Amino acid sequence: MALLPGISSPADVRALRPAQLESLATEIRAFLVDSVSRTGGHLGPNLGVVELTIALHRVFESPRDTIVFDTGHQAYVHKLLTGRSDFSALRQRGGLSGYPSRAESEHDVVENSHASTGLSWADGIAKANELRGAADRHVAVVVGDGALTGGMAWEALNNIAAGQDRRLVIVVNDNQRSYAPTIGGLAAHLTTLRTTRSYENVLAWGKRTLRRSGPPGRLAYEALHGLKKGIKDVVAPQGMFEDLGLKYVGPVDGHDVRAVEGALARAKAFGGPVIVHVITEKGRGYTPAEQDVSDRFHAVGVIHPETGLPIAPSRFGWTSVFADEMVRLGHRRPDLVAITAAMLEPVGLAPFTSEFPSRVFDVGIAEQHAVASAAGLAFGGMHPVVAVYATFLNRAFDQVLMDVALHKAGVTFVLDRAGITGDDGASHNGQWDMSLLRLVPGLRLAAPRDEDTLRAALQAAVEVDDAPTVLRYPKGPLPPRLPAVDQLAELDVLGRHDGDERSVLVVGVGAMAHTATRVAELLAAEGCTATAVDPRWVLPVPESLVKAVGDHTCAVVIEDGVVEGGVGSMVAQHCAAAGVRTPVHPVGIPLRFLEHASRAQLVESLRLRAEDIAHDALRRLDTPAH
Ligand SMILES: Cc1ncc(C[n+]2csc(CCOP(=O)(O)OP(=O)(O)O)c2C)c(N)n1
Ligand SMILES: CC(=O)[C@@H](O)[C@H](O)COP(=O)(O)O
Ligand SMILES: [Mg+2]
C-alpha cells in the first residue's frame, strides 16, 4: 500500500518503520518527477534530497526543532512531509511557492531564495533558543556545496564555532554541483573528504571483523583506527572544519536513509555545533536528470516525464543576444574577460567560455567577490563583464560603489532577469537594481528595448574604462525589434502623435518601451498629443529628457523596477531642479514584495499594462489640477 498519502506531518514520518523508508523515498521520487514535469521547477535538487529530508524529519521534531533550507529551492520534499501534497500549481499564483513559505506552513522559516544565508539564520535561531531558555531545541540547516562557496556562509561558520553549547547541526548537502560542478578550494576539500569514504569502509570492515577476533584483532583495529585518522589528515585534511572548532560527521551516503538518520542522530546527540557531510546526487533516480551534463535538471520547465525533453523549446531570448555579442566583442577585445557567480550557462557565458576559456571566471555563489575581483581585473588592465541576475547584484552593492565606482574602474555589469520574473517568488524579481545603482557616482546604466539596442549598449559599455557601466534586461524571449522613427538628441522617438493641447511624453525604460509606444497610441486615440521616447541610457538622466518633459503638459515614465528611487522619480527630481514644472508620473513596481505568480499576472495586477497606464494618465489629465 502507498505510504505517501498517509504522510500529513513529520510525526507520520517518524511513525514509519525503518524498513518502510526506502519505499517512501521511491514514492516521493515518482511523485516529484510526475508533478514537477507538469509544472516546471527545481527537479534535480529535490531528487537529490529525498532520503536526507526523510531522515531530517525523523531525527528532528519540526517545528519545535527548526529546520532551515539554504536557498530553499530544495524544499519540495520537506513540503511533502509537512502536509502539502498539492503540487499541481507549484510556483503559480495561488499554488505552492517554489521555496519555503511561512504562509504555507509553521515548518517553513526562510523564504529568501538568495543563497548562503541559511547558516546565519541558524546561528541566530540557536542564539535565540539559548537566550529564551529553549537551549534544548535543535536547529538543523541544509546548505548545498554551492551555497557554501558564498562568503556569508563562512562568516556564519566562524560565529557558529564560537557557540560550542548551541545545538546546531549543519547538513552539508554535497552533490558536487551548483548548476555546473561547484568550483574552488572548498569543492576540492569536500572532494578529499568524500574520497575518505573508502577509508571509512575499510574502517567499518575492521570494526566488524578485527575487533571480534580477540586481543590481537582488537590491537590491529586500534592501529588501523589510529592510521585512519592519520590517513584522513593526509588524504583529507579535516582541518578546515575541525580547526574551526566544528565537529565533523561523515561523509555519509546521502541516499542511504538509515545511514543519514544515524549520522543526524549522532550529530544531534553531540549537543553542540556539528557538520554532517552528506554525499548526494543531484537528479538522483531520474535518468534524464542524472544524464544531464549541463546542470542535472537544476531547474526545468514543463517536460516530457519519460524523456525529460522540454515541451516548449526555449526561444531565442535576451540572454542569447548577450551571449552572441560577447563572443563577437571577445574577438575584437582581448582585454575583455567575463565573471559569473556559479551561473555560467543561465547568464549566457557558455559560448564565450568555449571561445575564450582562459578569460572566464566562475567565482562560485560569491557576487561580492565577483565585483571586487572585477575591480582588481580592471586595475590589471582588463575589462571585466560581470554577468549576474539583477536581484543577486543587491548583495554586492557596496562593492559596486566602493570597489568599482570609487576607483573609477571600467567594469561592465550585465543584469539578466531584471524586472518582474514572477514564478520564482519575491526575492527573485529583479526590481531593485535601478533604485540602488542610481546612488553610485559616475555609474552609467542602459536598459535596452530589443536585440539591436542590447548589442549597441554592450558595445558602448565595454568602451567605457573609467566608470561602471550597467546593462539590464528581462527574463525570457526577445520582443520584436522596435526601431526609432525619429531622434530627439539621444532620445529614440518611438511614436509621435499630434492631437489636442493635452500633450503627453511617454517614456519607456528598457523593454517597457514597447508598452510606452502602445500607451502613446491609446492616448492619441483619445485625442491627446503623445510622444513615446526611449532614452536607452537612463543613468545619469539625460538632459535632453528633462527638456523633452518640459515641452509637454505631462510625462509618464514606465519602468520594470521599483518606483521608489527609480528612473521616473529621478526624472521628476531632475525636472524640479531644472525648473521644469511639467508633472512627471513614475509608473512601475510599488514598494512591496511581490507574491509568486506569472509575470503576466503581476503586470496586470500592478496596472502596468498599456491600457491601464493610458487609462490612469487620461484620468489625471481630465482631473482639473487643484
Ligand atoms: C546569491 C545567489 N546567487 C545565485 C543564486 C542562483 N542559484 C540558485 S540555486 C544555485 C546553486 C545552488 O547550489 P547548491 O547550494 O549546491 O544547491 P543544489 O542546487 O546543488 O542543491 C544558484 C547559483 C542564488 N539563489 N543566490
Ligand atoms: C534558485 C534558482 O536556481 C534561481 O536562480 C532560479 O531558479 C533561476 O531561474 P531562471 O534561471 O529560470 O530565471
Ligand atoms: Mg550542490
XYZ file of C-alpha atoms and ligand atoms in Angstrom:
666
model
C 0.000 0.000 0.000
C 1.275 3.509 -0.811
C 2.818 5.324 2.142
C 2.959 8.919 0.863
C -0.807 9.544 1.016
C -0.633 8.693 4.723
C 2.002 11.329 5.423
C 0.495 14.585 6.592
C 3.050 15.587 9.225
C 6.561 14.797 10.407
C 5.038 12.642 13.144
C 3.743 10.334 10.421
C 7.286 10.088 9.024
C 8.669 9.259 12.457
C 5.984 6.600 12.918
C 7.211 4.623 9.921
C 9.312 1.526 10.430
C 12.886 1.746 9.053
C 12.024 -0.935 6.540
C 9.364 1.356 5.057
C 11.644 4.308 4.415
C 13.073 3.178 1.109
C 9.575 2.615 -0.228
C 8.603 6.095 0.876
C 11.655 7.512 -0.898
C 10.698 5.683 -4.087
C 7.178 7.052 -3.913
C 8.426 10.588 -3.340
C 10.765 10.408 -6.324
C 7.968 9.194 -8.562
C 5.744 11.993 -7.281
C 8.404 14.633 -7.919
C 9.070 13.523 -11.490
C 5.377 13.239 -12.305
C 4.381 16.533 -10.736
C 7.337 18.809 -11.463
C 7.442 17.639 -15.091
C 3.939 19.137 -15.391
C 4.652 22.449 -13.669
C 8.367 23.004 -14.024
C 10.608 23.639 -11.035
C 13.767 22.571 -9.279
C 13.502 18.880 -10.058
C 17.179 17.950 -9.843
C 17.946 19.473 -6.441
C 14.871 17.899 -4.868
C 15.502 14.428 -6.291
C 18.846 14.641 -4.530
C 17.478 15.288 -1.042
C 14.708 12.705 -0.718
C 16.402 10.409 1.821
C 18.084 13.363 3.507
C 14.787 15.130 4.118
C 13.067 11.973 5.341
C 15.905 11.461 7.836
C 15.798 15.115 8.905
C 12.142 14.851 9.861
C 12.709 11.565 11.675
C 15.556 12.896 13.794
C 14.432 16.470 14.376
C 10.996 17.429 15.648
C 9.884 20.342 13.495
C 8.542 22.885 14.338
C 9.818 22.527 17.919
C 13.229 21.999 16.350
C 13.890 24.314 13.431
C 14.858 23.067 10.004
C 16.311 25.702 7.669
C 16.985 25.243 3.953
C 19.641 27.444 2.385
C 18.351 28.923 -0.893
C 15.234 26.825 -0.347
C 14.825 25.513 -3.893
C 15.347 22.018 -2.483
C 12.415 22.102 -0.028
C 9.802 20.252 -2.095
C 10.304 17.002 -0.149
C 10.096 18.959 3.099
C 6.778 20.343 1.882
C 5.502 16.873 1.038
C 6.428 15.594 4.505
C 4.805 18.553 6.237
C 1.343 18.136 4.819
C 1.499 19.838 1.429
C 0.778 17.339 -1.300
C -0.922 19.519 -3.918
C 1.915 20.485 -6.250
C -0.441 20.979 -9.202
C 0.042 24.776 -9.148
C 3.649 24.865 -7.947
C 5.194 28.337 -8.365
C 1.890 29.620 -9.757
C -0.438 32.210 -8.249
C -2.455 30.544 -5.503
C -0.298 27.422 -5.613
C 2.658 26.337 -3.525
C 5.685 28.581 -3.591
C 8.848 27.077 -5.062
C 10.612 27.988 -1.825
C 9.716 27.757 1.866
C 6.749 29.924 2.755
C 5.620 30.836 6.243
C 2.133 31.455 4.921
C 2.018 27.808 3.882
C 3.383 26.122 6.977
C 4.723 26.506 10.517
C 7.562 24.239 9.385
C 8.900 26.856 6.964
C 11.306 29.564 8.112
C 13.500 31.169 5.429
C 11.666 32.406 2.336
C 14.645 34.242 0.881
C 15.954 32.386 -2.174
C 19.292 34.177 -2.169
C 21.921 31.568 -1.383
C 24.367 31.344 1.525
C 22.203 32.946 4.202
C 20.935 29.742 5.854
C 23.836 29.280 8.261
C 23.437 32.836 9.524
C 19.746 32.206 10.124
C 20.606 29.021 12.003
C 23.191 30.831 14.118
C 20.652 33.469 15.057
C 17.917 30.970 15.851
C 20.298 28.922 18.017
C 21.302 32.056 19.917
C 17.657 32.969 20.436
C 16.940 29.446 21.695
C 19.737 29.843 24.217
C 18.586 33.261 25.357
C 14.941 32.240 25.654
C 15.633 29.180 27.777
C 14.953 26.847 24.860
C 18.526 25.669 24.545
C 17.261 22.082 24.324
C 15.763 22.851 20.942
C 17.820 21.946 17.927
C 18.442 23.862 14.732
C 19.272 21.935 11.578
C 20.278 23.745 8.429
C 20.686 22.193 4.993
C 23.307 24.005 2.949
C 24.454 22.963 -0.507
C 28.068 22.732 -1.582
C 27.326 25.614 -3.916
C 25.834 27.802 -1.205
C 28.931 27.071 0.881
C 31.001 28.963 -1.691
C 29.214 32.148 -0.609
C 31.118 34.373 1.769
C 28.257 34.737 4.211
C 28.423 31.015 4.868
C 31.948 31.411 6.238
C 31.032 34.446 8.273
C 28.339 32.282 9.842
C 30.612 29.257 10.388
C 33.069 31.496 12.197
C 30.328 32.595 14.565
C 28.680 29.187 14.911
C 32.005 27.734 16.013
C 32.052 30.246 18.851
C 28.878 28.805 20.320
C 30.063 25.391 21.436
C 26.951 24.771 23.530
C 24.422 25.659 20.887
C 22.525 22.737 19.401
C 23.113 23.379 15.738
C 23.507 20.722 13.066
C 24.836 21.843 9.714
C 23.960 19.398 6.961
C 26.266 19.923 4.004
C 24.322 18.596 1.039
C 27.299 17.801 -1.137
C 26.166 16.882 -4.645
C 29.246 18.407 -6.166
C 27.180 20.868 -8.133
C 25.761 24.343 -8.105
C 24.343 24.486 -11.593
C 27.624 23.267 -13.050
C 30.191 21.415 -10.913
C 30.985 23.519 -7.864
C 34.292 25.365 -8.147
C 37.105 26.360 -5.858
C 39.187 25.229 -2.967
C 36.177 24.301 -0.865
C 34.897 21.986 -3.559
C 38.329 20.384 -3.701
C 38.346 19.933 0.057
C 34.907 18.374 0.028
C 36.203 16.024 -2.634
C 39.038 14.880 -0.437
C 36.595 14.355 2.376
C 34.412 12.338 0.047
C 37.301 10.150 -1.025
C 37.867 9.135 2.554
C 34.672 7.175 2.228
C 36.834 4.272 1.112
C 38.788 4.588 4.364
C 35.507 4.689 6.223
C 34.517 1.436 4.538
C 37.851 -0.188 5.397
C 37.480 1.008 8.947
C 33.957 -0.342 9.138
C 35.254 -3.708 7.918
C 37.983 -3.521 10.544
C 35.422 -2.786 13.225
C 33.268 -5.724 12.184
C 35.923 -8.360 11.792
C 39.117 -7.453 13.604
C 37.512 -6.476 16.880
C 35.746 -9.818 17.028
C 38.976 -11.769 16.741
C 40.247 -11.416 20.295
C 43.012 -9.161 21.695
C 45.316 -9.360 18.640
C 42.446 -8.362 16.376
C 41.434 -5.542 18.690
C 45.021 -4.267 18.714
C 45.083 -4.407 14.929
C 41.824 -2.468 14.803
C 43.075 0.230 17.154
C 46.194 0.588 14.999
C 44.027 0.832 11.880
C 41.801 3.373 13.608
C 44.805 5.490 14.504
C 46.074 5.039 10.965
C 42.708 6.188 9.626
C 42.957 9.460 11.485
C 46.449 9.851 10.081
C 45.331 8.872 6.599
C 42.365 11.176 6.759
C 44.619 14.056 7.697
C 46.885 13.147 4.842
C 44.183 12.451 2.274
C 41.520 14.705 3.593
C 42.893 17.341 5.912
C 39.994 17.530 8.334
C 41.434 20.813 9.494
C 39.038 23.152 7.738
C 36.005 22.248 9.778
C 37.648 20.790 12.849
C 40.147 23.649 13.126
C 37.128 25.964 13.210
C 36.021 24.038 16.285
C 33.217 22.286 14.453
C 32.746 18.573 14.896
C 32.564 16.718 11.622
C 30.459 13.651 10.930
C 30.776 11.916 7.599
C 30.996 11.635 4.736
C 27.659 9.832 4.705
C 25.901 8.252 1.754
C 23.004 10.656 1.382
C 20.843 8.064 -0.366
C 21.117 5.501 2.440
C 18.288 6.818 4.542
C 19.266 4.775 7.602
C 22.894 5.917 7.400
C 21.776 9.535 7.154
C 19.352 9.071 10.032
C 22.104 7.557 12.133
C 24.545 10.350 11.311
C 21.966 13.023 12.093
C 21.074 11.323 15.364
C 24.756 11.205 16.346
C 25.148 14.845 15.432
C 22.020 15.798 17.357
C 23.345 13.962 20.415
C 26.585 15.985 20.373
C 24.664 18.959 21.771
C 26.893 21.489 20.037
C 27.668 22.698 16.515
C 28.273 19.748 14.190
C 28.746 19.396 10.484
C 27.196 16.347 8.847
C 28.695 15.889 5.404
C 26.123 14.143 3.245
C 27.040 12.957 -0.232
C 24.116 13.160 -2.607
C 23.442 13.088 -6.323
C 21.530 15.907 -7.967
C 18.768 14.401 -10.086
C 19.081 11.021 -8.353
C 16.750 8.348 -9.570
C 15.625 10.060 -12.769
C 17.807 9.110 -15.700
C 17.261 12.255 -17.836
C 18.391 14.336 -14.850
C 21.283 12.049 -13.932
C 22.494 12.224 -17.527
C 22.043 15.986 -17.842
C 25.660 17.124 -18.007
C 24.715 20.794 -18.028
C 23.067 21.129 -14.622
C 21.401 17.815 -13.649
C 17.956 19.385 -14.214
C 18.662 22.125 -11.686
C 15.531 23.976 -12.827
C 13.283 22.653 -15.572
C 10.281 23.954 -17.443
C 7.404 21.676 -18.397
C 8.983 18.460 -19.689
C 8.060 15.047 -21.004
C 8.414 12.841 -17.896
C 9.644 9.903 -19.921
C 12.392 11.747 -21.778
C 12.961 14.910 -19.782
C 12.745 16.872 -23.034
C 11.103 20.299 -22.817
C 7.546 20.532 -24.100
C 8.166 24.057 -25.420
C 11.662 24.569 -26.849
C 13.381 27.574 -25.310
C 13.209 30.578 -27.610
C 15.998 32.931 -28.645
C 15.951 35.402 -25.837
C 17.755 38.345 -24.326
C 20.381 36.062 -22.837
C 21.187 34.567 -26.226
C 21.777 38.019 -27.697
C 24.160 38.870 -24.888
C 25.908 35.519 -25.355
C 26.364 36.139 -29.076
C 27.527 39.743 -28.735
C 30.009 38.826 -26.018
C 31.712 36.382 -28.370
C 31.843 38.997 -31.147
C 33.356 41.546 -28.759
C 35.688 38.964 -27.291
C 37.347 38.516 -30.652
C 37.803 42.257 -31.011
C 38.860 42.935 -27.442
C 41.499 40.646 -25.971
C 41.181 42.583 -22.705
C 37.547 41.517 -22.311
C 37.003 38.974 -19.526
C 33.785 37.603 -18.039
C 32.804 36.726 -14.486
C 29.893 34.563 -13.362
C 28.701 33.676 -9.862
C 28.064 29.962 -10.406
C 25.604 30.611 -13.234
C 27.706 30.399 -16.371
C 25.028 28.818 -18.548
C 21.964 30.699 -17.222
C 23.592 34.107 -17.800
C 24.768 33.159 -21.297
C 28.528 32.896 -20.881
C 28.900 29.352 -22.239
C 29.683 30.447 -25.831
C 32.240 32.990 -24.582
C 33.783 30.243 -22.443
C 34.070 27.923 -25.415
C 35.862 30.600 -27.409
C 37.975 32.089 -24.623
C 38.248 29.557 -21.772
C 41.028 31.454 -20.032
C 39.005 34.659 -19.946
C 36.018 33.455 -17.930
C 35.967 33.183 -14.145
C 33.297 31.283 -12.245
C 33.744 32.521 -8.686
C 31.031 30.379 -7.121
C 27.970 31.891 -5.476
C 30.052 34.882 -4.484
C 28.723 38.062 -6.062
C 30.586 40.360 -3.686
C 33.855 38.677 -4.573
C 32.888 38.764 -8.243
C 32.569 42.547 -8.156
C 35.634 43.316 -6.070
C 37.738 40.919 -8.131
C 36.430 42.720 -11.216
C 37.852 45.928 -9.778
C 41.154 44.093 -9.472
C 40.945 42.823 -13.032
C 40.236 46.357 -14.251
C 43.188 47.645 -12.273
C 45.248 44.990 -14.001
C 44.273 46.255 -17.429
C 41.348 44.018 -18.293
C 37.753 44.997 -18.997
C 35.597 42.689 -16.888
C 31.978 41.918 -17.696
C 30.194 40.711 -14.556
C 27.089 38.776 -15.594
C 24.583 38.123 -12.815
C 20.850 38.095 -12.290
C 19.668 41.577 -11.311
C 18.372 40.522 -7.914
C 21.664 38.937 -6.920
C 23.600 42.148 -7.510
C 21.787 43.557 -4.475
C 24.270 41.902 -2.135
C 27.238 43.368 -3.990
C 26.049 46.979 -3.952
C 28.878 48.085 -1.674
C 31.447 46.519 -3.937
C 29.948 48.292 -6.964
C 30.038 51.557 -5.008
C 33.335 51.343 -3.164
C 35.498 48.940 -5.123
C 34.427 49.801 -8.649
C 32.923 53.305 -8.791
C 35.136 54.942 -6.154
C 38.130 53.828 -8.159
C 36.570 54.792 -11.480
C 37.058 51.230 -12.694
C 35.870 50.273 -16.136
C 33.684 47.322 -15.194
C 30.540 46.363 -17.097
C 27.663 44.703 -15.267
C 25.121 42.719 -17.258
C 21.957 42.138 -15.256
C 19.786 39.386 -16.625
C 16.312 38.670 -15.204
C 15.855 42.378 -14.483
C 12.328 43.425 -13.580
C 9.428 41.146 -12.725
C 10.349 37.485 -13.144
C 7.348 36.184 -11.238
C 7.292 32.461 -10.580
C 10.456 32.302 -8.501
C 8.821 34.491 -5.895
C 9.549 37.755 -4.117
C 13.334 37.523 -3.750
C 13.945 36.641 -7.378
C 12.307 39.667 -9.024
C 14.996 41.952 -10.404
C 13.221 45.070 -9.210
C 15.744 46.965 -7.108
C 18.788 47.483 -9.348
C 17.952 50.894 -10.834
C 16.915 52.363 -7.490
C 20.126 51.107 -5.912
C 22.516 51.903 -8.729
C 21.232 55.479 -9.153
C 23.167 56.168 -5.951
C 26.525 55.240 -7.491
C 28.511 58.280 -8.660
C 29.649 58.030 -12.259
C 27.709 54.862 -12.989
C 26.008 54.656 -16.382
C 23.045 52.337 -16.865
C 21.467 51.247 -20.146
C 18.139 49.492 -20.446
C 17.895 48.081 -23.980
C 14.466 47.525 -25.537
C 15.319 44.921 -28.149
C 18.163 42.995 -29.768
C 19.656 45.930 -31.644
C 19.736 48.223 -28.634
C 21.145 45.454 -26.449
C 24.015 44.864 -28.834
C 24.638 48.595 -29.161
C 24.553 49.100 -25.402
C 27.055 46.304 -24.754
C 29.370 47.627 -27.436
C 29.233 51.095 -25.891
C 29.567 49.853 -22.329
C 32.802 47.981 -22.844
C 34.317 51.127 -24.350
C 33.971 52.926 -21.019
C 37.127 52.381 -18.997
C 36.729 54.958 -16.244
C 33.370 54.146 -14.683
C 30.993 51.264 -14.039
C 28.508 50.595 -16.819
C 25.374 48.514 -16.426
C 23.004 46.803 -18.844
C 19.735 45.340 -17.568
C 17.191 43.274 -19.425
C 14.309 40.959 -18.522
C 13.887 37.197 -18.448
C 12.594 35.354 -21.435
C 12.044 35.753 -25.142
C 13.045 38.844 -27.078
C 10.302 41.288 -28.094
C 10.140 42.325 -31.750
C 12.590 44.939 -32.965
C 11.321 48.455 -32.203
C 13.131 50.931 -34.442
C 13.126 54.650 -33.696
C 11.018 56.800 -36.015
C 12.875 59.953 -35.082
C 15.541 61.305 -32.769
C 15.364 63.902 -30.018
C 19.038 64.361 -29.171
C 19.968 60.996 -27.633
C 16.331 60.017 -27.148
C 14.884 57.483 -29.562
C 11.428 58.667 -30.608
C 9.270 55.570 -30.966
C 5.978 57.222 -31.747
C 4.756 60.741 -32.349
C 1.020 61.538 -32.470
C -0.396 65.026 -32.955
C -3.593 65.822 -31.100
C -5.095 68.409 -28.742
C -3.430 70.598 -26.127
C -3.068 67.644 -23.759
C 0.460 66.690 -24.723
C 1.929 63.659 -23.009
C 5.519 62.466 -23.078
C 5.513 58.697 -22.545
C 8.966 57.441 -21.537
C 9.638 53.714 -21.801
C 12.597 52.326 -19.838
C 14.108 49.227 -21.445
C 11.622 46.601 -22.510
C 8.815 48.845 -21.255
C 9.440 50.947 -24.373
C 7.058 48.602 -26.150
C 4.404 49.404 -23.570
C 5.173 53.111 -23.833
C 4.680 53.040 -27.576
C 1.264 51.445 -27.112
C 0.309 53.910 -24.380
C 1.062 56.789 -26.731
C -1.175 55.238 -29.382
C -4.025 54.806 -26.888
C -3.705 58.379 -25.681
C -3.672 59.602 -29.290
C -6.837 57.629 -29.907
C -8.403 59.753 -27.170
C -7.292 62.927 -28.926
C -4.118 63.626 -26.960
C -0.818 64.694 -28.404
C 1.513 61.868 -27.427
C 5.211 61.213 -27.900
C 6.812 57.901 -26.937
C 10.546 58.001 -26.302
C 13.240 55.599 -25.146
C 16.333 57.232 -23.581
C 18.236 53.910 -23.778
C 20.810 55.157 -21.234
C 18.767 56.099 -18.180
C 21.536 56.750 -15.639
C 22.505 59.529 -15.412
C 19.213 61.108 -16.520
C 19.845 62.679 -19.951
C 19.370 66.464 -20.071
C 17.502 66.039 -23.346
C 14.911 64.011 -21.440
C 14.373 66.838 -18.970
C 13.948 69.235 -21.875
C 11.508 66.897 -23.637
C 9.431 66.692 -20.455
C 9.321 70.479 -20.352
C 7.908 70.510 -23.875
C 4.822 68.525 -22.793
C 1.954 69.112 -20.362
C 2.678 65.906 -18.507
C 5.035 62.968 -18.576
C 4.738 59.293 -17.718
C 7.865 57.224 -17.068
C 7.267 53.472 -17.299
C 9.864 51.138 -15.795
C 10.125 47.477 -14.821
C 11.599 48.312 -11.451
C 10.708 49.793 -8.107
C 9.121 53.212 -8.491
C 10.724 54.425 -5.255
C 14.007 55.910 -6.317
C 13.586 54.600 -9.821
C 14.122 56.319 -13.134
C 10.771 58.083 -13.012
C 11.484 59.599 -9.638
C 14.902 60.690 -10.845
C 13.418 62.335 -13.917
C 10.974 64.203 -11.661
C 13.846 65.248 -9.398
C 15.962 66.485 -12.304
C 12.999 68.359 -13.784
C 12.342 70.080 -10.483
C 16.000 71.005 -10.210
C 15.894 72.425 -13.749
C 12.760 74.427 -13.059
C 10.672 72.270 -15.398
C 7.168 72.311 -13.908
C 5.625 69.571 -16.036
C 4.216 66.869 -13.734
C 6.081 63.573 -14.049
C 4.273 60.360 -13.152
C 6.510 57.343 -12.445
C 4.849 54.025 -13.275
C 6.458 50.840 -12.045
C 6.607 48.322 -9.215
C 5.328 49.560 -5.845
C 7.492 49.335 -2.741
C 6.491 45.867 -1.692
C 7.423 42.229 -2.174
C 5.539 40.512 -4.959
C 3.879 37.164 -4.333
C 4.810 34.359 -6.697
C 2.735 34.426 -9.886
C 3.373 34.635 -13.595
C 4.917 37.821 -14.935
C 1.770 38.492 -16.946
C -0.410 38.176 -13.849
C 1.804 40.549 -11.877
C 1.979 43.085 -14.721
C -1.801 43.070 -14.820
C -2.322 43.294 -11.070
C 0.176 46.166 -10.823
C -1.632 48.058 -13.661
C 1.475 48.006 -15.822
C -0.371 47.065 -18.987
C -0.576 49.760 -21.665
C -4.342 50.102 -21.379
C -4.131 50.612 -17.609
C -1.348 53.172 -17.872
C -3.201 55.062 -20.606
C -6.435 54.973 -18.602
C -4.708 56.307 -15.483
C -2.935 59.017 -17.499
C -6.202 60.153 -19.062
C -7.876 60.255 -15.689
C -5.134 62.503 -14.393
C -5.316 64.700 -17.499
C -9.054 65.091 -17.165
C -8.887 65.819 -13.461
C -8.537 69.573 -13.008
C -5.331 70.406 -11.160
C -6.253 71.518 -7.647
C 23.082 34.963 -4.104
C 22.590 33.946 -5.111
N 23.258 33.791 -6.270
C 22.828 32.922 -7.197
C 21.713 32.163 -6.968
C 21.205 31.237 -8.034
N 21.216 29.853 -7.565
C 20.149 29.267 -7.099
S 20.449 27.700 -6.620
C 22.067 27.810 -7.105
C 23.007 26.658 -6.969
C 22.972 26.168 -5.550
O 23.905 25.099 -5.426
P 23.876 24.299 -4.070
O 23.862 25.248 -2.928
O 24.974 23.330 -4.141
O 22.461 23.587 -4.067
P 21.981 22.359 -5.001
O 21.151 23.001 -6.101
O 23.195 21.678 -5.522
O 21.163 21.507 -4.096
C 22.338 29.064 -7.573
C 23.673 29.520 -8.052
C 21.034 32.341 -5.739
N 19.914 31.662 -5.455
N 21.513 33.218 -4.836
C 17.020 29.163 -7.192
C 17.470 29.275 -8.584
O 18.006 28.377 -9.205
C 17.159 30.548 -9.221
O 18.283 31.215 -9.570
C 16.077 30.471 -10.256
O 15.514 29.222 -10.344
C 16.547 30.914 -11.620
O 15.537 30.660 -12.514
P 15.672 31.072 -14.068
O 17.095 30.838 -14.461
O 14.720 30.187 -14.759
O 15.313 32.517 -14.106
Mg 25.110 21.433 -4.807
